[in-house]
PDB file of C-alpha atoms in Angstrom:
ATOM      1  CA  MET A 483      -4.603 -24.829   1.569  1.00  0.00           C
ATOM      2  CA  ALA A 484      -1.512 -25.902  -0.167  1.00  0.00           C
ATOM      3  CA  ASP A 485      -2.811 -28.062  -2.692  1.00  0.00           C
ATOM      4  CA  ASN A 486      -4.711 -24.292  -4.150  1.00  0.00           C
ATOM      5  CA  ALA A 487      -2.211 -21.973  -3.450  1.00  0.00           C
ATOM      6  CA  SER A 488      -1.087 -20.241  -6.365  1.00  0.00           C
ATOM      7  CA  ASP A 489       0.814 -16.356  -7.257  1.00  0.00           C
ATOM      8  CA  ASP A 490      -2.786 -15.163  -6.183  1.00  0.00           C
ATOM      9  CA  ASN A 491      -2.585 -16.231  -3.065  1.00  0.00           C
ATOM     10  CA  VAL A 492      -0.834 -14.104  -0.220  1.00  0.00           C
ATOM     11  CA  VAL A 493      -0.421 -15.432   3.895  1.00  0.00           C
ATOM     12  CA  VAL A 494      -0.591 -12.308   6.140  1.00  0.00           C
ATOM     13  CA  ILE A 495       0.893 -12.913   9.314  1.00  0.00           C
ATOM     14  CA  GLY A 496       0.395 -10.805  12.534  1.00  0.00           C
ATOM     15  CA  LEU A 497      -3.502  -9.645  11.794  1.00  0.00           C
ATOM     16  CA  GLY A 498      -3.144  -6.012  14.541  1.00  0.00           C
ATOM     17  CA  ARG A 499      -4.000  -2.931  12.955  1.00  0.00           C
ATOM     18  CA  PHE A 500      -1.472  -2.957  10.072  1.00  0.00           C
ATOM     19  CA  GLY A 501      -1.718  -6.690   9.307  1.00  0.00           C
ATOM     20  CA  GLY A 502      -5.419  -6.796   9.178  1.00  0.00           C
ATOM     21  CA  ALA A 503      -5.857  -3.881   7.188  1.00  0.00           C
ATOM     22  CA  VAL A 504      -3.347  -5.436   4.353  1.00  0.00           C
ATOM     23  CA  ALA A 505      -5.466  -8.746   4.611  1.00  0.00           C
ATOM     24  CA  GLY A 506      -8.987  -7.242   4.473  1.00  0.00           C
ATOM     25  CA  SER A 507      -7.852  -4.960   0.881  1.00  0.00           C
ATOM     26  CA  LEU A 508      -5.864  -7.853  -0.287  1.00  0.00           C
ATOM     27  CA  GLN A 509      -9.345  -9.955   0.640  1.00  0.00           C
ATOM     28  CA  THR A 510     -11.425  -7.178  -0.810  1.00  0.00           C
ATOM     29  CA  LEU A 511      -9.262  -7.180  -3.880  1.00  0.00           C
ATOM     30  CA  GLY A 512     -10.056 -10.910  -5.038  1.00  0.00           C
ATOM     31  CA  HIS A 513      -6.546 -12.470  -3.485  1.00  0.00           C
ATOM     32  CA  GLU A 514      -6.844 -16.100  -1.159  1.00  0.00           C
ATOM     33  CA  VAL A 515      -5.550 -14.772   1.839  1.00  0.00           C
ATOM     34  CA  LEU A 516      -4.670 -16.822   4.561  1.00  0.00           C
ATOM     35  CA  GLY A 517      -4.245 -15.039   7.973  1.00  0.00           C
ATOM     36  CA  ILE A 518      -1.869 -15.682  10.807  1.00  0.00           C
ATOM     37  CA  ASP A 519      -1.755 -14.995  14.209  1.00  0.00           C
ATOM     38  CA  ASN A 520      -1.143 -16.622  17.434  1.00  0.00           C
ATOM     39  CA  ASP A 521      -3.648 -14.507  19.456  1.00  0.00           C
ATOM     40  CA  PRO A 522      -7.161 -16.796  19.827  1.00  0.00           C
ATOM     41  CA  LYS A 523      -9.318 -13.371  19.472  1.00  0.00           C
ATOM     42  CA  LEU A 524      -7.889 -11.867  16.596  1.00  0.00           C
ATOM     43  CA  VAL A 525      -8.280 -14.931  15.213  1.00  0.00           C
ATOM     44  CA  GLN A 526     -11.987 -15.401  16.035  1.00  0.00           C
ATOM     45  CA  GLU A 527     -12.523 -11.859  14.782  1.00  0.00           C
ATOM     46  CA  TRP A 528     -10.923 -12.530  11.405  1.00  0.00           C
ATOM     47  CA  SER A 529     -12.679 -15.887  10.606  1.00  0.00           C
ATOM     48  CA  GLU A 530     -15.202 -14.760   9.222  1.00  0.00           C
ATOM     49  CA  ARG A 531     -13.307 -12.269   7.249  1.00  0.00           C
ATOM     50  CA  LEU A 532     -10.563 -14.076   5.425  1.00  0.00           C
ATOM     51  CA  THR A 533     -10.784 -16.824   3.789  1.00  0.00           C
ATOM     52  CA  HIS A 534      -8.784 -18.974   5.601  1.00  0.00           C
ATOM     53  CA  VAL A 535      -7.408 -17.681   9.790  1.00  0.00           C
ATOM     54  CA  ALA A 536      -4.916 -20.090  11.289  1.00  0.00           C
ATOM     55  CA  GLU A 537      -3.502 -19.515  15.343  1.00  0.00           C
ATOM     56  CA  ALA A 538      -0.041 -20.276  15.004  1.00  0.00           C
ATOM     57  CA  ASP A 539       2.978 -19.476  16.268  1.00  0.00           C
ATOM     58  CA  ALA A 540       4.843 -18.117  12.905  1.00  0.00           C
ATOM     59  CA  THR A 541       7.965 -18.421  14.161  1.00  0.00           C
ATOM     60  CA  ASP A 542       7.765 -22.606  13.935  1.00  0.00           C
ATOM     61  CA  GLU A 543       8.866 -24.101  10.586  1.00  0.00           C
ATOM     62  CA  GLU A 544       6.984 -27.199  10.996  1.00  0.00           C
ATOM     63  CA  ALA A 545       3.488 -25.505  11.868  1.00  0.00           C
ATOM     64  CA  LEU A 546       3.782 -23.255   8.760  1.00  0.00           C
ATOM     65  CA  ARG A 547       4.564 -26.130   6.297  1.00  0.00           C
ATOM     66  CA  GLN A 548       1.238 -28.035   8.057  1.00  0.00           C
ATOM     67  CA  LEU A 549      -0.442 -25.018   7.073  1.00  0.00           C
ATOM     68  CA  GLY A 550       0.764 -25.099   3.108  1.00  0.00           C
ATOM     69  CA  VAL A 551       2.821 -22.270   3.659  1.00  0.00           C
ATOM     70  CA  PRO A 552       5.646 -22.908   1.378  1.00  0.00           C
ATOM     71  CA  ASP A 553       3.096 -23.359  -1.655  1.00  0.00           C
ATOM     72  CA  PHE A 554       2.793 -18.845  -1.251  1.00  0.00           C
ATOM     73  CA  THR A 555       4.582 -17.031  -3.722  1.00  0.00           C
ATOM     74  CA  HIS A 556       4.204 -14.123  -1.065  1.00  0.00           C
ATOM     75  CA  ALA A 557       3.799 -12.948   2.462  1.00  0.00           C
ATOM     76  CA  VAL A 558       3.562 -10.277   4.455  1.00  0.00           C
ATOM     77  CA  VAL A 559       4.346  -9.600   8.303  1.00  0.00           C
ATOM     78  CA  GLY A 560       2.710  -7.212   9.800  1.00  0.00           C
ATOM     79  CA  ILE A 561       4.626  -8.315  13.495  1.00  0.00           C
ATOM     80  CA  GLY A 562       5.816  -4.915  14.731  1.00  0.00           C
ATOM     81  CA  THR A 563       5.777  -5.023  18.331  1.00  0.00           C
ATOM     82  CA  HIS A 564       7.875  -7.551  18.914  1.00  0.00           C
ATOM     83  CA  MET A 565      10.843  -7.618  16.774  1.00  0.00           C
ATOM     84  CA  GLU A 566      12.108 -10.918  17.891  1.00  0.00           C
ATOM     85  CA  HIS A 567       9.360 -12.472  16.762  1.00  0.00           C
ATOM     86  CA  SER A 568       9.225 -10.197  13.791  1.00  0.00           C
ATOM     87  CA  ILE A 569      12.439 -11.392  12.747  1.00  0.00           C
ATOM     88  CA  LEU A 570      12.432 -15.335  13.618  1.00  0.00           C
ATOM     89  CA  THR A 571       8.974 -15.274  11.112  1.00  0.00           C
ATOM     90  CA  VAL A 572      10.973 -13.782   8.225  1.00  0.00           C
ATOM     91  CA  LEU A 573      13.841 -16.248   8.917  1.00  0.00           C
ATOM     92  CA  ALA A 574      11.036 -18.937   8.639  1.00  0.00           C
ATOM     93  CA  LEU A 575       9.482 -17.853   5.617  1.00  0.00           C
ATOM     94  CA  VAL A 576      13.019 -17.578   3.710  1.00  0.00           C
ATOM     95  CA  GLU A 577      13.974 -21.317   5.149  1.00  0.00           C
ATOM     96  CA  ILE A 578      10.946 -22.873   3.770  1.00  0.00           C
ATOM     97  CA  GLY A 579      11.518 -21.076   0.859  1.00  0.00           C
ATOM     98  CA  VAL A 580       8.676 -18.230   0.432  1.00  0.00           C
ATOM     99  CA  PRO A 581      10.075 -16.138  -1.990  1.00  0.00           C
ATOM    100  CA  HIS A 582       8.166 -12.583  -1.415  1.00  0.00           C
ATOM    101  CA  ILE A 583       8.218 -11.418   1.543  1.00  0.00           C
ATOM    102  CA  TRP A 584       7.058  -7.702   2.874  1.00  0.00           C
ATOM    103  CA  ALA A 585       8.145  -7.251   6.649  1.00  0.00           C
ATOM    104  CA  LYS A 586       6.556  -4.110   8.424  1.00  0.00           C
ATOM    105  CA  ALA A 587       9.509  -2.419  10.350  1.00  0.00           C
ATOM    106  CA  ILE A 588       9.335  -0.001  13.570  1.00  0.00           C
ATOM    107  CA  SER A 589      12.192   1.331  13.797  1.00  0.00           C
ATOM    108  CA  THR A 590      15.665   2.041  10.788  1.00  0.00           C
ATOM    109  CA  LYS A 591      17.526  -0.761  13.019  1.00  0.00           C
ATOM    110  CA  HIS A 592      15.021  -3.332  12.896  1.00  0.00           C
ATOM    111  CA  GLY A 593      14.533  -2.935   8.889  1.00  0.00           C
ATOM    112  CA  LYS A 594      18.063  -3.111   8.399  1.00  0.00           C
ATOM    113  CA  ILE A 595      17.655  -6.781  10.669  1.00  0.00           C
ATOM    114  CA  LEU A 596      15.011  -7.855   8.315  1.00  0.00           C
ATOM    115  CA  GLY A 597      16.343  -7.070   5.348  1.00  0.00           C
ATOM    116  CA  SER A 598      19.652  -8.822   6.131  1.00  0.00           C
ATOM    117  CA  VAL A 599      18.208 -11.933   7.086  1.00  0.00           C
ATOM    118  CA  GLY A 600      15.856 -11.867   4.217  1.00  0.00           C
ATOM    119  CA  ALA A 601      13.000 -10.132   3.714  1.00  0.00           C
ATOM    120  CA  THR A 602      12.172  -8.506   0.076  1.00  0.00           C
ATOM    121  CA  LYS A 603      10.771  -5.468   0.722  1.00  0.00           C
ATOM    122  CA  VAL A 604      10.600  -3.621   4.016  1.00  0.00           C
ATOM    123  CA  ILE A 605       7.861  -1.962   5.257  1.00  0.00           C
ATOM    124  CA  TYR A 606       7.882   1.605   7.249  1.00  0.00           C
ATOM    125  CA  PRO A 607       4.185   2.178   7.893  1.00  0.00           C
ATOM    126  CA  GLU A 608       4.414   4.846  10.686  1.00  0.00           C
ATOM    127  CA  ARG A 609       7.376   6.792   8.793  1.00  0.00           C
ATOM    128  CA  THR A 610       5.088   6.813   5.394  1.00  0.00           C
ATOM    129  CA  MET A 611       2.228   8.138   6.677  1.00  0.00           C
ATOM    130  CA  GLY A 612       3.837  10.493   8.652  1.00  0.00           C
ATOM    131  CA  GLU A 613       5.665  11.973   5.707  1.00  0.00           C
ATOM    132  CA  ARG A 614       2.252  11.713   3.616  1.00  0.00           C
ATOM    133  CA  VAL A 615       0.846  13.700   6.343  1.00  0.00           C
ATOM    134  CA  ALA A 616       3.623  16.317   6.332  1.00  0.00           C
ATOM    135  CA  HIS A 617       2.876  17.261   3.076  1.00  0.00           C
ATOM    136  CA  LEU A 618      -0.823  17.502   2.903  1.00  0.00           C
ATOM    137  CA  ILE A 619      -0.448  19.886   6.046  1.00  0.00           C
ATOM    138  CA  GLY A 620      -0.587  23.707   4.433  1.00  0.00           C
ATOM    139  CA  SER A 621      -0.956  22.003   1.037  1.00  0.00           C
ATOM    140  CA  ARG A 622      -3.951  22.515  -1.385  1.00  0.00           C
ATOM    141  CA  MET A 623      -3.584  18.728  -2.216  1.00  0.00           C
ATOM    142  CA  ILE A 624      -6.654  16.176  -0.976  1.00  0.00           C
ATOM    143  CA  ASP A 625      -4.032  13.226  -1.234  1.00  0.00           C
ATOM    144  CA  PHE A 626      -0.257  12.677  -2.052  1.00  0.00           C
ATOM    145  CA  ILE A 627       1.719   9.785  -2.299  1.00  0.00           C
ATOM    146  CA  GLU A 628       5.507  10.223  -2.658  1.00  0.00           C
ATOM    147  CA  PHE A 629       7.788   7.610  -4.104  1.00  0.00           C
ATOM    148  CA  ASP A 630      11.486   6.597  -3.911  1.00  0.00           C
ATOM    149  CA  ASP A 631      12.436   8.254  -6.949  1.00  0.00           C
ATOM    150  CA  ASP A 632      11.262  11.977  -6.055  1.00  0.00           C
ATOM    151  CA  PHE A 633       8.071  11.000  -8.057  1.00  0.00           C
ATOM    152  CA  ALA A 634       4.382  11.708  -6.558  1.00  0.00           C
ATOM    153  CA  ILE A 635       0.990  11.174  -7.174  1.00  0.00           C
ATOM    154  CA  ALA A 636      -1.262  13.382  -5.545  1.00  0.00           C
ATOM    155  CA  LYS A 637      -5.306  14.060  -5.673  1.00  0.00           C
ATOM    156  CA  THR A 638      -5.858  17.824  -6.480  1.00  0.00           C
ATOM    157  CA  ARG A 639      -8.816  20.174  -6.674  1.00  0.00           C
ATOM    158  CA  VAL A 640      -8.787  22.000 -10.324  1.00  0.00           C
ATOM    159  CA  PRO A 641      -6.915  25.044 -11.154  1.00  0.00           C
ATOM    160  CA  ARG A 642      -8.695  28.465 -11.413  1.00  0.00           C
ATOM    161  CA  GLY A 643     -10.227  29.719 -14.270  1.00  0.00           C
ATOM    162  CA  VAL A 644      -9.177  26.380 -16.386  1.00  0.00           C
ATOM    163  CA  MET A 645     -12.875  24.557 -16.712  1.00  0.00           C
ATOM    164  CA  GLY A 646     -14.339  24.295 -19.509  1.00  0.00           C
ATOM    165  CA  GLN A 647     -11.143  23.719 -21.443  1.00  0.00           C
ATOM    166  CA  THR A 648      -9.022  20.951 -22.552  1.00  0.00           C
ATOM    167  CA  LEU A 649      -5.861  19.727 -21.439  1.00  0.00           C
ATOM    168  CA  ALA A 650      -4.439  20.195 -24.522  1.00  0.00           C
ATOM    169  CA  GLN A 651      -5.415  23.944 -24.724  1.00  0.00           C
ATOM    170  CA  LEU A 652      -3.872  24.044 -21.049  1.00  0.00           C
ATOM    171  CA  SER A 653      -0.702  22.747 -21.250  1.00  0.00           C
ATOM    172  CA  LEU A 654      -0.094  21.802 -17.615  1.00  0.00           C
ATOM    173  CA  ARG A 655       3.005  19.173 -18.280  1.00  0.00           C
ATOM    174  CA  THR A 656       4.679  22.239 -19.852  1.00  0.00           C
ATOM    175  CA  LYS A 657       3.669  24.682 -17.545  1.00  0.00           C
ATOM    176  CA  HIS A 658       3.770  23.131 -14.208  1.00  0.00           C
ATOM    177  CA  GLY A 659       5.934  19.891 -15.339  1.00  0.00           C
ATOM    178  CA  ILE A 660       3.260  17.670 -14.126  1.00  0.00           C
ATOM    179  CA  THR A 661       0.592  15.136 -16.129  1.00  0.00           C
ATOM    180  CA  VAL A 662      -2.992  14.783 -15.385  1.00  0.00           C
ATOM    181  CA  VAL A 663      -3.886  11.024 -15.066  1.00  0.00           C
ATOM    182  CA  GLY A 664      -7.485  11.507 -14.391  1.00  0.00           C
ATOM    183  CA  VAL A 665     -10.516  13.168 -13.978  1.00  0.00           C
ATOM    184  CA  LYS A 666     -13.050  12.574 -11.011  1.00  0.00           C
ATOM    185  CA  GLU A 667     -16.305  14.361 -10.875  1.00  0.00           C
ATOM    186  CA  PRO A 668     -18.820  14.205  -7.913  1.00  0.00           C
ATOM    187  CA  GLY A 669     -21.222  10.648  -9.010  1.00  0.00           C
ATOM    188  CA  LYS A 670     -19.568   9.960 -11.744  1.00  0.00           C
ATOM    189  CA  GLU A 671     -16.502   7.078 -12.524  1.00  0.00           C
ATOM    190  CA  PHE A 672     -13.144   7.821 -12.587  1.00  0.00           C
ATOM    191  CA  ALA A 673     -12.062   8.538 -16.652  1.00  0.00           C
ATOM    192  CA  PHE A 674      -8.535   8.290 -17.191  1.00  0.00           C
ATOM    193  CA  ALA A 675      -7.595  11.219 -18.976  1.00  0.00           C
ATOM    194  CA  THR A 676      -6.529  12.235 -22.679  1.00  0.00           C
ATOM    195  CA  PRO A 677      -5.429  15.360 -24.390  1.00  0.00           C
ATOM    196  CA  ASP A 678      -9.140  15.959 -25.595  1.00  0.00           C
ATOM    197  CA  THR A 679     -10.744  16.131 -21.842  1.00  0.00           C
ATOM    198  CA  VAL A 680     -12.074  18.804 -21.007  1.00  0.00           C
ATOM    199  CA  ILE A 681     -11.943  19.758 -17.263  1.00  0.00           C
ATOM    200  CA  PRO A 682     -15.269  20.249 -15.488  1.00  0.00           C
ATOM    201  CA  GLU A 683     -16.506  22.224 -12.576  1.00  0.00           C
ATOM    202  CA  ASN A 684     -15.866  20.866  -9.217  1.00  0.00           C
ATOM    203  CA  ALA A 685     -14.263  17.763  -9.922  1.00  0.00           C
ATOM    204  CA  THR A 686     -10.627  16.102  -8.890  1.00  0.00           C
ATOM    205  CA  LEU A 687      -7.786  15.683 -10.523  1.00  0.00           C
ATOM    206  CA  ILE A 688      -5.091  12.644 -10.392  1.00  0.00           C
ATOM    207  CA  VAL A 689      -2.175  14.051 -11.281  1.00  0.00           C
ATOM    208  CA  SER A 690       1.473  12.465 -10.940  1.00  0.00           C
ATOM    209  CA  GLY A 691       5.149  14.415 -11.776  1.00  0.00           C
ATOM    210  CA  LYS A 692       8.154  15.049  -9.105  1.00  0.00           C
ATOM    211  CA  ALA A 693       7.251  15.683  -5.743  1.00  0.00           C
ATOM    212  CA  THR A 694       7.940  19.729  -5.912  1.00  0.00           C
ATOM    213  CA  LYS A 695       6.111  20.251  -9.084  1.00  0.00           C
ATOM    214  CA  VAL A 696       3.153  18.131  -7.879  1.00  0.00           C
ATOM    215  CA  GLU A 697       2.923  20.335  -4.487  1.00  0.00           C
ATOM    216  CA  LYS A 698       3.370  23.485  -6.381  1.00  0.00           C
ATOM    217  CA  PHE A 699       0.865  22.662  -8.994  1.00  0.00           C
ATOM    218  CA  ALA A 700      -1.834  21.777  -6.144  1.00  0.00           C
ATOM    219  CA  GLN A 701      -1.083  25.792  -4.886  1.00  0.00           C
ATOM    220  CA  THR A 702      -3.247  26.807  -8.224  1.00  0.00           C
ATOM    221  CA  THR A 703      -6.144  24.867  -6.939  1.00  0.00           C
TER     222      THR A 703
END
């Protein structure tokens, strides 16, 4: 494994619900994935779905070296329920020189410790999903992602009474403070938006802008 490692290869440690979802998605996106877990049942479950799977103690630096993990530039630590195991795994990855380490945290305290021992990026999946659901409840958005600087991207329906008009005619950026990134018609491929894009009926819009602006725009649909 070490001889073939490159920037496109990712090691995912912890193949539970979160880690497994990340590993599977990375594989679908074309990355070569090494999955590591100390649970033989999970290793067996993922053995036919990932490029490489190994049963190992990820807190053991020597075990990671034998698997070629030092040659990876990206690691994802999906361990959440066992905080000590999570922290020691990140520490082991730091010690063997993996430069980019993404680690799941189950609490703010856990996240701070992960960052202090060397995690490059701390992920709070439960918190992120909770915030996402909160934005969707009571709104007319179909989906919503908010970034740290109050910038958001959302999937919305077409506003009432605008079908057949171009984006240039609608001036949505001036009126609503949002940008239409693309348009998706039923049965057709996604298309990036241009000023000449005509808004069809029953389409889905991908819009971006300040979170409050995006939410207000969705109310017009």
